[in-house]
Tab-separated table of C-alpha atoms in Angstrom:
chain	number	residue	atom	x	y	z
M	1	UNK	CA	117.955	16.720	-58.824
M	2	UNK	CA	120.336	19.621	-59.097
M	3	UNK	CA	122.927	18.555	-56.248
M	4	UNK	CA	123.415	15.196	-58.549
M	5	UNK	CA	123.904	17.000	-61.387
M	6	UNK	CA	125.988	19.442	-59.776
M	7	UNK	CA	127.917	16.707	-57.890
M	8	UNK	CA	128.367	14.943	-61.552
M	9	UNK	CA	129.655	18.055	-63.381
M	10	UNK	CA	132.356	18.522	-61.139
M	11	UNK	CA	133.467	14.806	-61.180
M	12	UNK	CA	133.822	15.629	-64.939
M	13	UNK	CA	135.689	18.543	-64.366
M	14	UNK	CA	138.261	16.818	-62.231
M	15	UNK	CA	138.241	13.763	-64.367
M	16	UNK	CA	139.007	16.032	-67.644
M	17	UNK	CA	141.361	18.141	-65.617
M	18	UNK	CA	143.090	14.627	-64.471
M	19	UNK	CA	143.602	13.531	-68.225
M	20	UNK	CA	145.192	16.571	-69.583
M	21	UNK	CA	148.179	16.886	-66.910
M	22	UNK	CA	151.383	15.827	-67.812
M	23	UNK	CA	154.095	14.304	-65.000
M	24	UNK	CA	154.438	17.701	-63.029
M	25	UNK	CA	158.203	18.703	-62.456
M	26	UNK	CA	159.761	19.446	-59.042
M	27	UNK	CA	158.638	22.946	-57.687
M	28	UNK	CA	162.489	25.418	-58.997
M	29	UNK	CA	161.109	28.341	-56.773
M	30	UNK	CA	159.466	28.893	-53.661
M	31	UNK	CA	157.020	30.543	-55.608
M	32	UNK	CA	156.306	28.135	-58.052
M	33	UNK	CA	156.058	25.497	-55.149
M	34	UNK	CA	153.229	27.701	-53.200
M	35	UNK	CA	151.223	28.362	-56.817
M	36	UNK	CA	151.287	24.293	-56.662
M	37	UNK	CA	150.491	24.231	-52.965
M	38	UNK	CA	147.362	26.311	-53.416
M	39	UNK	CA	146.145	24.058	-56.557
M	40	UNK	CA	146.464	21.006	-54.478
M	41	UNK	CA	144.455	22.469	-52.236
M	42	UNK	CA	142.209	23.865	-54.049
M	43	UNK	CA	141.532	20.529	-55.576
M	44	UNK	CA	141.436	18.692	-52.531
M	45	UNK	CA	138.756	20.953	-51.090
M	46	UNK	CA	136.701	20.464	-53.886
M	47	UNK	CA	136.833	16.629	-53.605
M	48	UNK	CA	136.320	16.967	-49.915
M	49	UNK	CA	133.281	18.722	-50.619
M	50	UNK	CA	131.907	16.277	-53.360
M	51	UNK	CA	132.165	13.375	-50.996
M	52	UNK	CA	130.207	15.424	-48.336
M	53	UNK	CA	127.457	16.128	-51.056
M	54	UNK	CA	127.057	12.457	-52.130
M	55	UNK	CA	127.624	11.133	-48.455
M	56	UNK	CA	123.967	13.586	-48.112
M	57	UNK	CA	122.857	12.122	-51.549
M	58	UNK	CA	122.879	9.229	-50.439
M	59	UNK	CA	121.829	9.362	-46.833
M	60	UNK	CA	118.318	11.223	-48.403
M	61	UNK	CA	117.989	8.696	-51.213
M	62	UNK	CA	118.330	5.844	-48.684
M	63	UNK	CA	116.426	7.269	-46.552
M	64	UNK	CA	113.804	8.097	-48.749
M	65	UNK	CA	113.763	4.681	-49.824
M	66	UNK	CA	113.023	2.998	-46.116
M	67	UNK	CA	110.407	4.736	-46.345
M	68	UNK	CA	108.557	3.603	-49.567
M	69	UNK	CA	109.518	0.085	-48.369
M	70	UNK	CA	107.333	0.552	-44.763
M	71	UNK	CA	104.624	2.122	-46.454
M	72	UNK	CA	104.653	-0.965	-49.080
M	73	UNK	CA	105.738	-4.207	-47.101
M	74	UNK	CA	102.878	-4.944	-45.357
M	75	UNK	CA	100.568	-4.994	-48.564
M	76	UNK	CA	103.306	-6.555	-50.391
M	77	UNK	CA	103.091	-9.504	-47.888
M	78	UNK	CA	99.515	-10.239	-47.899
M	79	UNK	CA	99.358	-9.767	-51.959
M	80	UNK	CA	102.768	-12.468	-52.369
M	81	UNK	CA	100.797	-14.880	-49.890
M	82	UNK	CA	97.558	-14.535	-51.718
M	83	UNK	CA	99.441	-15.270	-54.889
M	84	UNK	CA	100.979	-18.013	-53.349
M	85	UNK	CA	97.808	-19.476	-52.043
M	86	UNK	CA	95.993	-19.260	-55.470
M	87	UNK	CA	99.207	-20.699	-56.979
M	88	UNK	CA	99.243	-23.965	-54.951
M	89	UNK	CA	95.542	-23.874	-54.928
M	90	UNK	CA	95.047	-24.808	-59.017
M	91	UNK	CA	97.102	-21.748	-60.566
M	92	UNK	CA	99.986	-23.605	-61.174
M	93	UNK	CA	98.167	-26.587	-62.699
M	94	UNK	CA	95.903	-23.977	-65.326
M	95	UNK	CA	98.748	-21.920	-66.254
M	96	UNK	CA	102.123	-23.740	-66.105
M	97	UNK	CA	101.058	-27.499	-66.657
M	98	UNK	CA	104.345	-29.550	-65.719
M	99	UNK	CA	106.621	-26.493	-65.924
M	100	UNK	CA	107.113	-25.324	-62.375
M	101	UNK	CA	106.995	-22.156	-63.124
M	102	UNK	CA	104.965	-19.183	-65.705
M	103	UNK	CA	105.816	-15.553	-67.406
M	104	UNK	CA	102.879	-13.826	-66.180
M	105	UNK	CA	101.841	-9.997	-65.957
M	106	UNK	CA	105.718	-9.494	-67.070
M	107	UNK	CA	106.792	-11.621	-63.817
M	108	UNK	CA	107.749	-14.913	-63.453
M	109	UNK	CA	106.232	-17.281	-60.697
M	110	UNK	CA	106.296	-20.735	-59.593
M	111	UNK	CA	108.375	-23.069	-57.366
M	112	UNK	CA	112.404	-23.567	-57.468
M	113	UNK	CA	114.539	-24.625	-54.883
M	114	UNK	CA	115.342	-22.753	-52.217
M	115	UNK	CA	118.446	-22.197	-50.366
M	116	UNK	CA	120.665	-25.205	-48.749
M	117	UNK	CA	120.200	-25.358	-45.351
M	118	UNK	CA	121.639	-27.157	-42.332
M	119	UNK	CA	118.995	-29.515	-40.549
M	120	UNK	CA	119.299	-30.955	-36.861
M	121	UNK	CA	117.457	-34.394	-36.624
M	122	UNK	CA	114.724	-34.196	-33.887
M	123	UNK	CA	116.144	-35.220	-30.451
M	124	UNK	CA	119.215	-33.890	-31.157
M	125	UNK	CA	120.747	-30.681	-29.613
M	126	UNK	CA	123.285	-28.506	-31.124
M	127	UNK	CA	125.935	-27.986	-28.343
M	128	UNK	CA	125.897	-32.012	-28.121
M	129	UNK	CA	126.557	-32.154	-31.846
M	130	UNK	CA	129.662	-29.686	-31.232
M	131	UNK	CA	130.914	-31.688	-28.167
M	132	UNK	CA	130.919	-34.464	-29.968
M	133	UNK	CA	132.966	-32.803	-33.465
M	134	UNK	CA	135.273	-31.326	-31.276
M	135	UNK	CA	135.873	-34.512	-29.782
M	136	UNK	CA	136.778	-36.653	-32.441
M	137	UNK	CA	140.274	-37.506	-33.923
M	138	UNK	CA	139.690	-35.561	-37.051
M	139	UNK	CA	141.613	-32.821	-38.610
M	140	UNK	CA	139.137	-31.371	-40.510
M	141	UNK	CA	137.084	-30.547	-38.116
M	142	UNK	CA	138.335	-26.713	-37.054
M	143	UNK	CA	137.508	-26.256	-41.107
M	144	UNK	CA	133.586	-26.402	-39.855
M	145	UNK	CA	133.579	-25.285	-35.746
M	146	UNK	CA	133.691	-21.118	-35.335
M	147	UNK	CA	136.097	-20.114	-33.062
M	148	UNK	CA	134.728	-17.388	-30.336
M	149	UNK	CA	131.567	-18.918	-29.083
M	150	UNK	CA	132.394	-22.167	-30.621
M	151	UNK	CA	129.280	-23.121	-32.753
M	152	UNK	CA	128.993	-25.040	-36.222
M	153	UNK	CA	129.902	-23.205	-39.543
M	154	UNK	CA	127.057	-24.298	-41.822
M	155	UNK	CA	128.480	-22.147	-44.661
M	156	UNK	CA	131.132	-24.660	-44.528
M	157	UNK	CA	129.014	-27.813	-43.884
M	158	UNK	CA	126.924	-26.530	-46.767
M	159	UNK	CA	130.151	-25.757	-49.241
M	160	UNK	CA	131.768	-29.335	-48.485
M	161	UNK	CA	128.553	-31.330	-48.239
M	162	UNK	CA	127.886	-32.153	-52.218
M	163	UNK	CA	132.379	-32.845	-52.771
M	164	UNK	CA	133.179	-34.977	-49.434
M	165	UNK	CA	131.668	-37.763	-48.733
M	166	UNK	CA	133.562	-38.486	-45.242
M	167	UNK	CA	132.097	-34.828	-44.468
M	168	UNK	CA	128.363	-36.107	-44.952
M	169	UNK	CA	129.477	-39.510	-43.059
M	170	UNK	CA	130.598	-37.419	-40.412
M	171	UNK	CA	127.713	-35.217	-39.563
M	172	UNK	CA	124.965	-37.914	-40.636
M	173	UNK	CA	126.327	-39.188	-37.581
M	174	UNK	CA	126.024	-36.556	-35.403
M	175	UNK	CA	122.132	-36.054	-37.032
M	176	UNK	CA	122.968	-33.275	-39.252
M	177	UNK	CA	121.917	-33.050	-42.956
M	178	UNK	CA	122.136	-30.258	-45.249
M	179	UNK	CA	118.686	-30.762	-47.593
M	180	UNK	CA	117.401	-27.871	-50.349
M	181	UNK	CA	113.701	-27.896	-50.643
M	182	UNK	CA	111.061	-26.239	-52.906
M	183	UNK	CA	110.127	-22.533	-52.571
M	184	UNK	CA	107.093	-20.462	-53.604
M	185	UNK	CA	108.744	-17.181	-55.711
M	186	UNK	CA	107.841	-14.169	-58.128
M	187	UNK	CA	110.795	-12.827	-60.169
M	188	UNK	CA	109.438	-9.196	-61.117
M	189	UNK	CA	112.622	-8.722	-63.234
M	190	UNK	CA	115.289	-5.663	-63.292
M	191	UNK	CA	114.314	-2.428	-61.899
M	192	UNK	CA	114.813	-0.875	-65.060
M	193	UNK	CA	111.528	-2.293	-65.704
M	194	UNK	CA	109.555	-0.642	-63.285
M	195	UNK	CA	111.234	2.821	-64.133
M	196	UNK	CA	109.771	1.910	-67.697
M	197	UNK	CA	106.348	1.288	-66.439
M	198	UNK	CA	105.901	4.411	-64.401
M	199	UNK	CA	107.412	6.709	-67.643
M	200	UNK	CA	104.859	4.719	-69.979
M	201	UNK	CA	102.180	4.988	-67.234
């Protein structure tokens, strides 16, 4: 792409430029202040116009890569649920054994656990849950109620859940748990990977 390398060669150029100079001494002369003027300038302008060509860079590259990923998803959906169904349907069993997981086709798939997440028992509702934290004697609790629109923080639930046991006393009470359960995944690796593929392809 000739406006990256272009766009690289005069990041080098300033960089080498940047190295060499010394501390500059106060302008003596009018003169020697407008030379100094005009090289600021000069420079400026040229940085001014390198951010402009990378801001474009990477507005095209982005752009460009919205794109690919419409074209792909919905194939890439119905191929990671097929997988998934053949996985839970005997896959996992032939080809990982008790290992929850297998290196396969130069990905990795199986079952790990997912993200921690906050869970509401049934029958309870969430604005009833913050009444009741925000009514209780307890001076922890603006550490896990948003301000605004007052609503839980879960990042915070989820963060003090495993190291405070008054915390999970607390909001067991209320009928909230934080639980992590099993998910389905395929690991395809580093993109670096897939840049190899396509060269050796």
């Amino acid at each position: 792409m000739a406006g990256a390398a272009e766009l690289a060669g005069r990041a080098g150029r300033i960089a080498v430029s940047r190295r060499k100079q010394a501390a500059l001494p106060v302008p003596a002369t009018d003169e020697e202040a407008i030379a100094l003027l005009a090289k600021y300038g000069e420079v400026e302008r040229l940085l001014r116009a390198d951010a402009d060509l990378a801001d474009h860079y990477i507005a095209k590259i982005k752009a460009e890569h919205d794109t690919a990923v419409a074209e792909h998803a919905p194939a890439q959906r119905e191929r990671f649920a097929a997988l998934k169904a053949w996985w839970e349907a005997g896959g996992a069993q032939r080809l990982a054994g008790k290992k929850r997981s297998a290196d396969l086709a130069g990905a990795k798939i199986g079952i790990r656990l997912g993200n921690k997440s906050v869970r509401i028992a049934k029958g309870k509702k969430l604005d009833d849950i913050i009444a009741w934290i925000s009514s209780l004697r307890w001076s922890g609790k603006s550490l896990f109620l948003r301000r605004g629109k007052v609503t839980l923080d879960k990042e915070a639930i989820i963060t003090a859940w495993p190291k405070d046991e008054s915390v999970r006393r607390t909001f067991e009470r209320a009928g909230v748990t934080v639980a992590q359960d099993d998910e389905f995944f395929i690991d395809v690796g580093p993109a670096e990977t897939a840049k190899e593929a396509r060269s050796d392809g």
